[in-house]
PDB file of C-alpha atoms in Angstrom:
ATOM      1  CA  UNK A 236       0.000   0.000   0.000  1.00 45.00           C
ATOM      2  CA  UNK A 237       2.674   2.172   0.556  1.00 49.00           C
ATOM      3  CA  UNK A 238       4.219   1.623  -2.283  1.00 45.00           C
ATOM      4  CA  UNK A 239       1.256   2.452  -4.486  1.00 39.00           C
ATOM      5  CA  UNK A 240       0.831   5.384  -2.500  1.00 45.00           C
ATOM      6  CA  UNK A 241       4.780   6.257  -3.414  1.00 46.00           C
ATOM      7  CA  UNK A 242       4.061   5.716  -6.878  1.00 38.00           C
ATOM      8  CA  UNK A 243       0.374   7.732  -7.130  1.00 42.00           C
ATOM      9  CA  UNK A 244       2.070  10.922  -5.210  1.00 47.00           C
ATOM     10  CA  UNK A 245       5.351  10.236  -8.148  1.00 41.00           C
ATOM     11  CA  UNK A 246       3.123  10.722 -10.793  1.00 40.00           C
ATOM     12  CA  UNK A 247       1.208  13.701  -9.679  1.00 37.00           C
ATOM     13  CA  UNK A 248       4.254  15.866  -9.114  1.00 45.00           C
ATOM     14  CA  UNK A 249       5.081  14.441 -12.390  1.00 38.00           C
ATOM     15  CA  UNK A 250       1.811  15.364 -13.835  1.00 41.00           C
ATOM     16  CA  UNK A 251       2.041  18.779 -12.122  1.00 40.00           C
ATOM     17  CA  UNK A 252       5.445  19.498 -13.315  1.00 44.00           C
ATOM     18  CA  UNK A 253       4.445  18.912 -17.112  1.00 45.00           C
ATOM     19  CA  UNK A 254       1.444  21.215 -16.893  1.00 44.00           C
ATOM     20  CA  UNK A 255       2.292  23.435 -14.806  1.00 45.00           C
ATOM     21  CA  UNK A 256      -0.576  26.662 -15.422  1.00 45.00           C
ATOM     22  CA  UNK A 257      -2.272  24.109 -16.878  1.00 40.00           C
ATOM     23  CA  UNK A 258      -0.605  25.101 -20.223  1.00 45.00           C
ATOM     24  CA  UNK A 259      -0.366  21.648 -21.614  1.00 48.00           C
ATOM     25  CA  UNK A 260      -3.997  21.249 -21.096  1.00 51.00           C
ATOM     26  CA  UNK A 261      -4.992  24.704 -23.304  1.00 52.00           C
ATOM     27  CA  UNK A 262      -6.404  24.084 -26.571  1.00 53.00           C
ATOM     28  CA  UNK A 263      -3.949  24.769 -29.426  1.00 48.00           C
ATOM     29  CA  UNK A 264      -4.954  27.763 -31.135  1.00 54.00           C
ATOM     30  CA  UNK A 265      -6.247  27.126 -34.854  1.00 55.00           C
ATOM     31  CA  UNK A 266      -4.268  29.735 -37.339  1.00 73.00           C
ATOM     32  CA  UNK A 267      -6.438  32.021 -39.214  1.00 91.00           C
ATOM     33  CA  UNK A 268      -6.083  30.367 -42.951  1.00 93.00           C
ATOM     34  CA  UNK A 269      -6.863  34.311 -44.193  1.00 96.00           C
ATOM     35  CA  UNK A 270      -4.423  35.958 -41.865  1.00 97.00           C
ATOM     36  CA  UNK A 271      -1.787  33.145 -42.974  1.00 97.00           C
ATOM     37  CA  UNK A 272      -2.826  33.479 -46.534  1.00 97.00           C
ATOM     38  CA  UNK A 273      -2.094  37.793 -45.704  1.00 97.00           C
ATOM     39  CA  UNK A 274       1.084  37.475 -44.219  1.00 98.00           C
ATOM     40  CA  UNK A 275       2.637  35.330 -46.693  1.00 97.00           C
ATOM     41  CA  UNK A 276       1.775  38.474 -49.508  1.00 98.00           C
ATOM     42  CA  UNK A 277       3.597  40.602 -46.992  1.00 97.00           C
ATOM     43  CA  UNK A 278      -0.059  42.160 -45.991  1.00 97.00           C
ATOM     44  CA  UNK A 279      -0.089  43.547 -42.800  1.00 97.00           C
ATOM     45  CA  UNK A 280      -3.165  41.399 -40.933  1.00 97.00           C
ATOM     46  CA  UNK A 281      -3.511  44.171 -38.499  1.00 97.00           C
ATOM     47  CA  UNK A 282      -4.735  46.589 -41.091  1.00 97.00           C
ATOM     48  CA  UNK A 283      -6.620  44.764 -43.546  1.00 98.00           C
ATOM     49  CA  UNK A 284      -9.756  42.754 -43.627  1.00 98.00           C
ATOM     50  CA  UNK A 285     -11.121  40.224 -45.725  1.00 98.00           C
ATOM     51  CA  UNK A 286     -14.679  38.991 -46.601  1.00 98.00           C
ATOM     52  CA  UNK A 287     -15.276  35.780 -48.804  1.00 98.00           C
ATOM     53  CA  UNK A 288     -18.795  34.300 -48.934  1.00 98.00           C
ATOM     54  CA  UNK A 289     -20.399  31.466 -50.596  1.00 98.00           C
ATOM     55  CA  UNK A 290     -23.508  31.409 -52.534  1.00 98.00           C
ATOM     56  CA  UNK A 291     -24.593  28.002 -52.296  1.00 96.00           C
ATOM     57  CA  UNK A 292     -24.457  27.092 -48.231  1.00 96.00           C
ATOM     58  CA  UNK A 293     -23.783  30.952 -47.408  1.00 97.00           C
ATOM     59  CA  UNK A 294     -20.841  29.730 -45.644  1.00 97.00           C
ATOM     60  CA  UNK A 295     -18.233  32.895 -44.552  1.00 98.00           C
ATOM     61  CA  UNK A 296     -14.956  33.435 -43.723  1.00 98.00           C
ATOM     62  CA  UNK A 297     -13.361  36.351 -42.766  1.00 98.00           C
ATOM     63  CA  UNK A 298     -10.286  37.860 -41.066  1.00 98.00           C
ATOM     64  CA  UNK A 299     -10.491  41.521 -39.753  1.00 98.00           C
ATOM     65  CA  UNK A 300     -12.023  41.708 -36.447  1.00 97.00           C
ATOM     66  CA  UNK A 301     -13.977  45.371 -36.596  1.00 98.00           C
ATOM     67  CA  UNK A 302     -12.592  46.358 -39.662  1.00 98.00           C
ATOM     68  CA  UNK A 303     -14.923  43.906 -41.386  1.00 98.00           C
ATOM     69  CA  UNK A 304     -17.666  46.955 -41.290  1.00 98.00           C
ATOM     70  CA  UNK A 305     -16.082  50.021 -40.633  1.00 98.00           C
ATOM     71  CA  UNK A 306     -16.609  52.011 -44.077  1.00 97.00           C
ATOM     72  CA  UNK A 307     -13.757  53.747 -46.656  1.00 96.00           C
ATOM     73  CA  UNK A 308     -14.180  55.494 -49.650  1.00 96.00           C
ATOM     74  CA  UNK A 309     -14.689  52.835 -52.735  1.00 98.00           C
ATOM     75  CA  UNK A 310     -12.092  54.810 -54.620  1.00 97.00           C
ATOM     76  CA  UNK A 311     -12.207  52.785 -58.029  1.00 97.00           C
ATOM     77  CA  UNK A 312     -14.400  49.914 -56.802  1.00 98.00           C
ATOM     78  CA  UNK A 313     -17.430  51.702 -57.283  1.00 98.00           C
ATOM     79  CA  UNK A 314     -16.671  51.797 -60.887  1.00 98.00           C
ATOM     80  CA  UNK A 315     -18.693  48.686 -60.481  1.00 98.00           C
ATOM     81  CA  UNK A 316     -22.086  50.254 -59.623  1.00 98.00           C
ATOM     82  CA  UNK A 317     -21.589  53.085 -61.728  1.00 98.00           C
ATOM     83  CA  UNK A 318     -20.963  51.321 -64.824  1.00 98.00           C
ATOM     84  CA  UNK A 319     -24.283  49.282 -63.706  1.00 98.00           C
ATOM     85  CA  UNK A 320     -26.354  52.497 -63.234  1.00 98.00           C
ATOM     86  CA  UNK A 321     -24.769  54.265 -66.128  1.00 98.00           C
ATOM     87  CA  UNK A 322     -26.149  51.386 -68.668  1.00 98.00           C
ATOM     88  CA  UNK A 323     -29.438  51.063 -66.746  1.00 98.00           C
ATOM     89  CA  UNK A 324     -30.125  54.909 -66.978  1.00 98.00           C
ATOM     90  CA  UNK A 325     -29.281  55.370 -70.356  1.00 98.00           C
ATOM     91  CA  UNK A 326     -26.470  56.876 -69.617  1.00 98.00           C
ATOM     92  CA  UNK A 327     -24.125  55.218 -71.919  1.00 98.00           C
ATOM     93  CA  UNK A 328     -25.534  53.548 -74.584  1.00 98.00           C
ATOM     94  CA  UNK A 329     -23.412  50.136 -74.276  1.00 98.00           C
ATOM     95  CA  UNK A 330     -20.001  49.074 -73.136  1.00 98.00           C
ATOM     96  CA  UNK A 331     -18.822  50.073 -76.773  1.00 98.00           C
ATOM     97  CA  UNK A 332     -19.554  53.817 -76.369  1.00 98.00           C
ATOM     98  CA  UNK A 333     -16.625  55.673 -76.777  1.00 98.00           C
ATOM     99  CA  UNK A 334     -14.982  58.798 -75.493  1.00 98.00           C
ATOM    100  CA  UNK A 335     -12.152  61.027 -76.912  1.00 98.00           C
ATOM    101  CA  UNK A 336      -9.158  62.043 -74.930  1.00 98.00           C
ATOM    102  CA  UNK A 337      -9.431  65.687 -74.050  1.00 97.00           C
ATOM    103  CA  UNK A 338      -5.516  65.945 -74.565  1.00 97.00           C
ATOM    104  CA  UNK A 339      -4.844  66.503 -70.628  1.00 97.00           C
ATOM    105  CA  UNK A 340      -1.964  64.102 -69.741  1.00 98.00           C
ATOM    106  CA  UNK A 341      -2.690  62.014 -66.600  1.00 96.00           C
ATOM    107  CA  UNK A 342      -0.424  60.013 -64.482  1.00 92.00           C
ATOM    108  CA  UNK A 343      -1.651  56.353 -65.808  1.00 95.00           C
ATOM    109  CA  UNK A 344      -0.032  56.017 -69.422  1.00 97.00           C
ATOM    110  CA  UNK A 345      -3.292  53.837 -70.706  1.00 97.00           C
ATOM    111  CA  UNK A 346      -5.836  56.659 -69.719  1.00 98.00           C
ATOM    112  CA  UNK A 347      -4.178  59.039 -71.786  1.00 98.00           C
ATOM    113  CA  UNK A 348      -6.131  58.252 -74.552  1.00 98.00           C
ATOM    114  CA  UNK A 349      -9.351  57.456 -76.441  1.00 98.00           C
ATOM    115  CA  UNK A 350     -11.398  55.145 -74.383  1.00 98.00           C
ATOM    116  CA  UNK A 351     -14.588  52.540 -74.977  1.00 98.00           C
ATOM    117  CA  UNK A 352     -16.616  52.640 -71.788  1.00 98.00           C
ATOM    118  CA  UNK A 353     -15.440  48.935 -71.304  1.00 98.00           C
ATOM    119  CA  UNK A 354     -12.006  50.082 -71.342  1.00 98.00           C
ATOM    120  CA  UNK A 355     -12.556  52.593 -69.041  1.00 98.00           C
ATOM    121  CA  UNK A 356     -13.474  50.350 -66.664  1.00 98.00           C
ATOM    122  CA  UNK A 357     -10.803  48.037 -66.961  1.00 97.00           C
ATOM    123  CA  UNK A 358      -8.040  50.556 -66.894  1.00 97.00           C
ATOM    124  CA  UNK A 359      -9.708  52.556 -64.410  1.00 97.00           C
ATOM    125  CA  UNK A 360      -9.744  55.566 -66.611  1.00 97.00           C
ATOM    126  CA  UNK A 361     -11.347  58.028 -63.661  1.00 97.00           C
ATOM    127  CA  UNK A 362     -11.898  61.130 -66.094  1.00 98.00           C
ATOM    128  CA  UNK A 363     -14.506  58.882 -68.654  1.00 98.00           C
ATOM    129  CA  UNK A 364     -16.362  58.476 -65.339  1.00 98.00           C
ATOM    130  CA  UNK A 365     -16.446  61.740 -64.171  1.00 98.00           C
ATOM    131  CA  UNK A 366     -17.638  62.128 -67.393  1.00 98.00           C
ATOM    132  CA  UNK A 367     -20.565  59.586 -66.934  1.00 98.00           C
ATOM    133  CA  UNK A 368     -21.280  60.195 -63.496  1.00 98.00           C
ATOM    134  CA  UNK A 369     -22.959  63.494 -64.058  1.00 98.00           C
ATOM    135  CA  UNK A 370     -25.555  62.462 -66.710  1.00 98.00           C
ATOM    136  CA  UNK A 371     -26.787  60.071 -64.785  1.00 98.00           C
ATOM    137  CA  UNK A 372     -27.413  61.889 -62.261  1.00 98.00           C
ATOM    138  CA  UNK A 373     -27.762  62.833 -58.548  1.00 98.00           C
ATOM    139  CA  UNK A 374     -31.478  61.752 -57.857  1.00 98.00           C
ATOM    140  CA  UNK A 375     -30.698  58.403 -60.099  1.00 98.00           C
ATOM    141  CA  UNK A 376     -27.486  57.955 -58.186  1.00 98.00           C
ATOM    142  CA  UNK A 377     -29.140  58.455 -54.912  1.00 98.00           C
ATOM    143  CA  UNK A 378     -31.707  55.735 -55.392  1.00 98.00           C
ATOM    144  CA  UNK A 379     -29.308  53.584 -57.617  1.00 98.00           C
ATOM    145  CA  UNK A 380     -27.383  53.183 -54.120  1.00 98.00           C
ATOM    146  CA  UNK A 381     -30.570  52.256 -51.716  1.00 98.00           C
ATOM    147  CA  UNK A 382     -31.523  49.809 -54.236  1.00 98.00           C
ATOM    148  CA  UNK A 383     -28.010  48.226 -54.403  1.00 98.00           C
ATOM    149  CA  UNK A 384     -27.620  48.863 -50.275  1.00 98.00           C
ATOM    150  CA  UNK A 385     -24.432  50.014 -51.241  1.00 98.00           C
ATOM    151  CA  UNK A 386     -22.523  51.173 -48.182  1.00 98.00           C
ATOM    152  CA  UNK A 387     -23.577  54.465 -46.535  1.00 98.00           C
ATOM    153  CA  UNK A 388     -25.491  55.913 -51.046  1.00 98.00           C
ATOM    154  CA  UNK A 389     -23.683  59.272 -50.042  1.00 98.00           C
ATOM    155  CA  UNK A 390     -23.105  61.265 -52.458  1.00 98.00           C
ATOM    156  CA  UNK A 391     -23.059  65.447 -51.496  1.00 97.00           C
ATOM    157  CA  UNK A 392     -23.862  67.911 -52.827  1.00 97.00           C
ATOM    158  CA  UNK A 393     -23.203  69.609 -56.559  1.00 96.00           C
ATOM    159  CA  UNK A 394     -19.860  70.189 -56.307  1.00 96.00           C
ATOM    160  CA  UNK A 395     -19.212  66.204 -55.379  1.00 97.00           C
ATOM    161  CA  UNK A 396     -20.599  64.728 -58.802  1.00 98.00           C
ATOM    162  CA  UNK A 397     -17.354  64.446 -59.845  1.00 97.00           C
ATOM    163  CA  UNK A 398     -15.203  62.678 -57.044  1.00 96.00           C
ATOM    164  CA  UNK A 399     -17.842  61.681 -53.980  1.00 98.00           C
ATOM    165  CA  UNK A 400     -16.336  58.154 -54.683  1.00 97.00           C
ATOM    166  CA  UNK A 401     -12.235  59.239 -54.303  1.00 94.00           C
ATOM    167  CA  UNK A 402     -12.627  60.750 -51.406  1.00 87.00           C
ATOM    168  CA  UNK A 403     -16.129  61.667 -49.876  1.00 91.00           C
ATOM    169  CA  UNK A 404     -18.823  61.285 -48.553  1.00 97.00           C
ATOM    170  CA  UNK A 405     -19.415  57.993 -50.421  1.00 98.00           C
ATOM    171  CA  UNK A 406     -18.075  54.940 -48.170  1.00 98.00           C
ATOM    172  CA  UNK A 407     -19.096  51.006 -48.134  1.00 98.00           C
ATOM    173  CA  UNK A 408     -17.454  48.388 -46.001  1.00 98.00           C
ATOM    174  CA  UNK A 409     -15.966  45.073 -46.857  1.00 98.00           C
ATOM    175  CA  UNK A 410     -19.255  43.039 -45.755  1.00 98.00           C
ATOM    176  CA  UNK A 411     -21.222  45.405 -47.486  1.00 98.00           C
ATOM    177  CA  UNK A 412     -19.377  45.047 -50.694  1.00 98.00           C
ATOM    178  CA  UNK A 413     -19.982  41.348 -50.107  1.00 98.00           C
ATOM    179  CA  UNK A 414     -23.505  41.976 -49.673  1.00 98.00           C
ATOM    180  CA  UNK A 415     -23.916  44.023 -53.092  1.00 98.00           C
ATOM    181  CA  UNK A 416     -22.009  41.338 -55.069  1.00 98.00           C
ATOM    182  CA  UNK A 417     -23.634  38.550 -53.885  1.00 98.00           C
ATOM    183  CA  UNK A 418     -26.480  40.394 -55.517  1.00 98.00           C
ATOM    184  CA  UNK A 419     -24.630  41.222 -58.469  1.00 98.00           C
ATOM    185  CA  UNK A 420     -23.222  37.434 -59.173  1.00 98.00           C
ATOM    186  CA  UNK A 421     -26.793  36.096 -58.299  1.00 98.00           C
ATOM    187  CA  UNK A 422     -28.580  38.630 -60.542  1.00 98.00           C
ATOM    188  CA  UNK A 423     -31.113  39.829 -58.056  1.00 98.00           C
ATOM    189  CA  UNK A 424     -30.486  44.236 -58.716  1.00 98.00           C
ATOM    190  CA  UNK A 425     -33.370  45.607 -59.884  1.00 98.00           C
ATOM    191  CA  UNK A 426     -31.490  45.749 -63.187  1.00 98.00           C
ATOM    192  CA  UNK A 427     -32.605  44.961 -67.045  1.00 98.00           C
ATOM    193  CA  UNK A 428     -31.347  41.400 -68.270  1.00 98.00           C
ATOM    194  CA  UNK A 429     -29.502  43.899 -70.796  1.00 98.00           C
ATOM    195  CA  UNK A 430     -27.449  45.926 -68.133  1.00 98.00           C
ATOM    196  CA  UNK A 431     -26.114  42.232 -66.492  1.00 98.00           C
ATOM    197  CA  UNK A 432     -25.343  41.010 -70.077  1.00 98.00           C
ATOM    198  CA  UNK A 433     -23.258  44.078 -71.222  1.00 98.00           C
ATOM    199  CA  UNK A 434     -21.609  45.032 -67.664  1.00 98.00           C
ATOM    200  CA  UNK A 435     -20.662  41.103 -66.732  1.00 98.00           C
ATOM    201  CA  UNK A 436     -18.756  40.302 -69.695  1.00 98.00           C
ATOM    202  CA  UNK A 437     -16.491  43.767 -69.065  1.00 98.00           C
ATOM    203  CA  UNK A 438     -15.688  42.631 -65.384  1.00 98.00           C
ATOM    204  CA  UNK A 439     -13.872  39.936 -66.040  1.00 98.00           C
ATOM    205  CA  UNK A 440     -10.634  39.614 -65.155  1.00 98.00           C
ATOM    206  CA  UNK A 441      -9.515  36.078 -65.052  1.00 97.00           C
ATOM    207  CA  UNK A 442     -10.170  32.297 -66.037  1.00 96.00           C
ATOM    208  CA  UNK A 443      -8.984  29.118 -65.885  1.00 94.00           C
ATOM    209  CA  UNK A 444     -10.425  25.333 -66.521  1.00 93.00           C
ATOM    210  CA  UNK A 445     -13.575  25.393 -64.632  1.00 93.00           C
ATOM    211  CA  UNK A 446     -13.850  29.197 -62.606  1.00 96.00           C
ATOM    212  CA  UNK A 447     -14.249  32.558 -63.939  1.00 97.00           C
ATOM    213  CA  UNK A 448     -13.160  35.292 -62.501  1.00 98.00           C
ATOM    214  CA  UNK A 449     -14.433  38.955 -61.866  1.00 98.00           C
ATOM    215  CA  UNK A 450     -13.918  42.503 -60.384  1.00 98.00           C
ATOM    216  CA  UNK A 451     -12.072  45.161 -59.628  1.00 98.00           C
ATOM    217  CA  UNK A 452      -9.544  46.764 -58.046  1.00 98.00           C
ATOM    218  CA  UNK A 453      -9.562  50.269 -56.037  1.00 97.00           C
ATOM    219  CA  UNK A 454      -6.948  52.761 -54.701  1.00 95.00           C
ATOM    220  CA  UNK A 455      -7.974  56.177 -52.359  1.00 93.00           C
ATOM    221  CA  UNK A 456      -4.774  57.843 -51.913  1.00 86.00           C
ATOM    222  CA  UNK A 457      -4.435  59.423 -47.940  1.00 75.00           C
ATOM    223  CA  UNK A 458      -5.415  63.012 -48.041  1.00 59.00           C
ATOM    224  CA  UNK A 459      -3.495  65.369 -44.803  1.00 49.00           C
ATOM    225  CA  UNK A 460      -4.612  64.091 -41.942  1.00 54.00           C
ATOM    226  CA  UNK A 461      -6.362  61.175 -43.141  1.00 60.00           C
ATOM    227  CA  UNK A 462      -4.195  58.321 -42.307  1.00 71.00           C
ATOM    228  CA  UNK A 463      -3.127  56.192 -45.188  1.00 83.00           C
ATOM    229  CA  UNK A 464      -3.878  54.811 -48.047  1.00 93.00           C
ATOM    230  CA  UNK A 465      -6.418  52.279 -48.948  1.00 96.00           C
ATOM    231  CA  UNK A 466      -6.120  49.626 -51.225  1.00 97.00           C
ATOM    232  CA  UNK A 467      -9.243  47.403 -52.192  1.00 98.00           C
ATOM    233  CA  UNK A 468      -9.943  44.489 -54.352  1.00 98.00           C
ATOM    234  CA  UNK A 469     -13.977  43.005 -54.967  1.00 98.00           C
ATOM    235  CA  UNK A 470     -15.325  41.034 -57.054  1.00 98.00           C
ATOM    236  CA  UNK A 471     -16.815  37.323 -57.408  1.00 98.00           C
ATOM    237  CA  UNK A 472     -15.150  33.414 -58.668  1.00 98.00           C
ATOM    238  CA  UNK A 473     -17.262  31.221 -59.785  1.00 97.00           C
ATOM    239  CA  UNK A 474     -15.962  27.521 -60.238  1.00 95.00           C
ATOM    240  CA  UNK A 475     -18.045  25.069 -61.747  1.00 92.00           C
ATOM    241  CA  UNK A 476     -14.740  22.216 -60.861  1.00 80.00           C
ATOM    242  CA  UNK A 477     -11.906  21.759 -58.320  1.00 75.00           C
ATOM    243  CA  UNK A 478     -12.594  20.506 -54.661  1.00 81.00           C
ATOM    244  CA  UNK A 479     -14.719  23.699 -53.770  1.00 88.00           C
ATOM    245  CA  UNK A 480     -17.151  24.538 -56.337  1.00 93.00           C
ATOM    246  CA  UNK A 481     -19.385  27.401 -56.120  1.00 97.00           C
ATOM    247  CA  UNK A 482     -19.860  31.107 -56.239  1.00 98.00           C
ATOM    248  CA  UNK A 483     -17.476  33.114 -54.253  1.00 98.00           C
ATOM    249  CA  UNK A 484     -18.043  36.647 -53.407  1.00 98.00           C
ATOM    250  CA  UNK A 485     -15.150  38.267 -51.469  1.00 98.00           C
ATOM    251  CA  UNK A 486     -13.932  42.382 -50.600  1.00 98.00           C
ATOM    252  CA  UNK A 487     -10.544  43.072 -49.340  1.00 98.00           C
ATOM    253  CA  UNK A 488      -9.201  46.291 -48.364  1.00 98.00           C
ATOM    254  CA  UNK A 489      -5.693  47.122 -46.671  1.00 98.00           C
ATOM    255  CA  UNK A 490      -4.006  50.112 -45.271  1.00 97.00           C
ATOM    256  CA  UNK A 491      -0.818  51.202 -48.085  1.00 95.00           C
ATOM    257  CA  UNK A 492       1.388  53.211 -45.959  1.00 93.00           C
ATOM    258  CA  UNK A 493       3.867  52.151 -49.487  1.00 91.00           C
ATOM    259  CA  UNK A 494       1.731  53.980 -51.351  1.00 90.00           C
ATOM    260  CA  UNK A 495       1.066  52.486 -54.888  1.00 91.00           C
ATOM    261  CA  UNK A 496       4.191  50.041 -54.307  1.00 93.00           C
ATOM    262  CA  UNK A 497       1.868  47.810 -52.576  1.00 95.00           C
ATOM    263  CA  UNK A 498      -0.893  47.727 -54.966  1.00 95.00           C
ATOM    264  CA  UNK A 499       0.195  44.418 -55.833  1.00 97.00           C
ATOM    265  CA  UNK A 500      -0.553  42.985 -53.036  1.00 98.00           C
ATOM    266  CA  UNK A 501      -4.314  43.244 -53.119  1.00 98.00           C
ATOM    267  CA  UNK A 502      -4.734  41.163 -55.614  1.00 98.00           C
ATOM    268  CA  UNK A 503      -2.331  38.550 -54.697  1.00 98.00           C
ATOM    269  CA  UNK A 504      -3.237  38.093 -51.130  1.00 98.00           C
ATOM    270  CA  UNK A 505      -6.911  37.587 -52.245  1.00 98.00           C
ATOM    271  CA  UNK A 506      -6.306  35.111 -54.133  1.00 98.00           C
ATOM    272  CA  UNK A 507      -3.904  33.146 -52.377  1.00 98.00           C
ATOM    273  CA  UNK A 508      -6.746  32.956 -49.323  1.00 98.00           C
ATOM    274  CA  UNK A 509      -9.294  32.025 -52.139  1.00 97.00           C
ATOM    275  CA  UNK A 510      -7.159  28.905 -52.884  1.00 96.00           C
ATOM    276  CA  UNK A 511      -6.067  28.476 -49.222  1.00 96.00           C
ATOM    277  CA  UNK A 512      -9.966  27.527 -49.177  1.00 95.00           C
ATOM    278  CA  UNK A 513     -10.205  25.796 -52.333  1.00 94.00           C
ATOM    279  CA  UNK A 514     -11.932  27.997 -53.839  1.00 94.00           C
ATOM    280  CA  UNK A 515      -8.995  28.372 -56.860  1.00 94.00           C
ATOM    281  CA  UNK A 516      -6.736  25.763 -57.828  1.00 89.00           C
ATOM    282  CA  UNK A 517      -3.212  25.799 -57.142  1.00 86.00           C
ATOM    283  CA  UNK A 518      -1.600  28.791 -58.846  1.00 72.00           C
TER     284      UNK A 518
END
């Protein structure tokens, strides 16, 4: 009996010294997949959050904490709704219209020229939509962005027409953006079958066996006193293959204290955290 006893108080000291704080016994923590997918882009996962959402089961991931719904200027994001609005209103009168370089010479080399509304889009050509913008108009805007619930519809007064969406009052969060392009890929705006079928096709941006890709980036340079700069990338996947198939809708903005150096990086960390869930292939 003693003996036992010996060897029962041996192996609680022993037990004791291997957990001691009980820190053995803690769970191990799971690793964000999104915040490992963001630091191996060199992404700062402190300042940046990330929104990815599945049609099909509505299954969500994100990485962001707070940041998932506080609100920034769309910067070139919003080029989205716009260019949905601006074929809707009658605006433009398709994706082909085109528009002829006033001469002025901008700081992107592929702006400085004639443009098709599709190209503008795609090359972010900001003066063929401060062109647009206007004829469609602030009361069409206004209820263009209740309809689409997108972000906070601000758009100021008169002498906003042409930038609300670079720097104020316009702003939309990450889960928000989600929210619009879920609507978007599932075809549920109040929109004509004609606007989907001329604005899809132009927001394309990749594709691959089985998955499609679309969206687009966004950039709001930091104005004095306005911390730094924002970088954004939106859009929607859908795969019809792989080990994940379905229709992805994702938003992902980051803080750029680099400036355009980092622009990069938007892209790229988005879509290594859409194939850290499967919902790419391999790249």
């Amino acid at each position: 009996m003693r003996a036992l006893k010996a060897l029962a108080a041996l192996w609680f000291s022993l037990a004791l010294a291997g957990c001691a704080g009980f820190v053995c016994c803690a769970p191990v923590p799971v690793k964000d997949p999104l915040e490992q997918a963001l630091l191996a882009e060199g992404v700062d996962p402190g300042v940046a959050s990330l929104v990815i959402y599945r049609l099909e089961d509505e299954k969500t991931w994100t990485h962001g904490g707070a940041r998932i719904d506080a609100r920034f200027s769309p910067a070139s994001t919003s080029k989205i709704p716009h260019t949905l609005l601006a074929l809707e209103t009658g605006a433009v009168s398709g994706m082909d219209e085109a528009f002829a370089w006033d001469g002025e010479v901008r700081f992107v080399d592929s702006w400085n020229q004639d443009q098709t509304f599709a190209q503008a889009f795609q090359r972010s050509a900001v003066w063929v939509y401060q062109i647009v913008v206007p004829r469609i108009g602030p009361d069409r805007l206004t209820e263009g962005f209740a309809a689409f619930g997108y972000g906070n519809g601000e758009i100021g007064g008169p002498d906003k027409i042409t930038n609300y969406w670079l720097s104020a009052p316009l702003a939309i969060s990450a889960a928000e953006q989600v929210a619009f392009l879920s609507r978007l890929a599932r075809r549920t705006l109040p929109l004509s079958q004609r606007t989907y079928d001329l604005a899809v096709p132009a927001m394309e941006l990749a594709r691959g066996e089985g998955w499609v890709m679309y969206g687009k980036t966004g950039w709001k340079g930091a104005v004095e006193g306005d911390g730094s700069d924002i970088g954004w990338f939106v859009g929607w996947l859908e795969q019809s293959g792989g080990e994940a198939p379905g229709t992805y809708a994702f938003a992902f903005n980051m803080d750029m204290p680099g400036g355009m150096e980092e622009a990069p990086k938007r892209r790229a960390a988005t879509e290594r955290a859409l194939r850290t869930i499967g919902a790419l292939p391999p790249g």
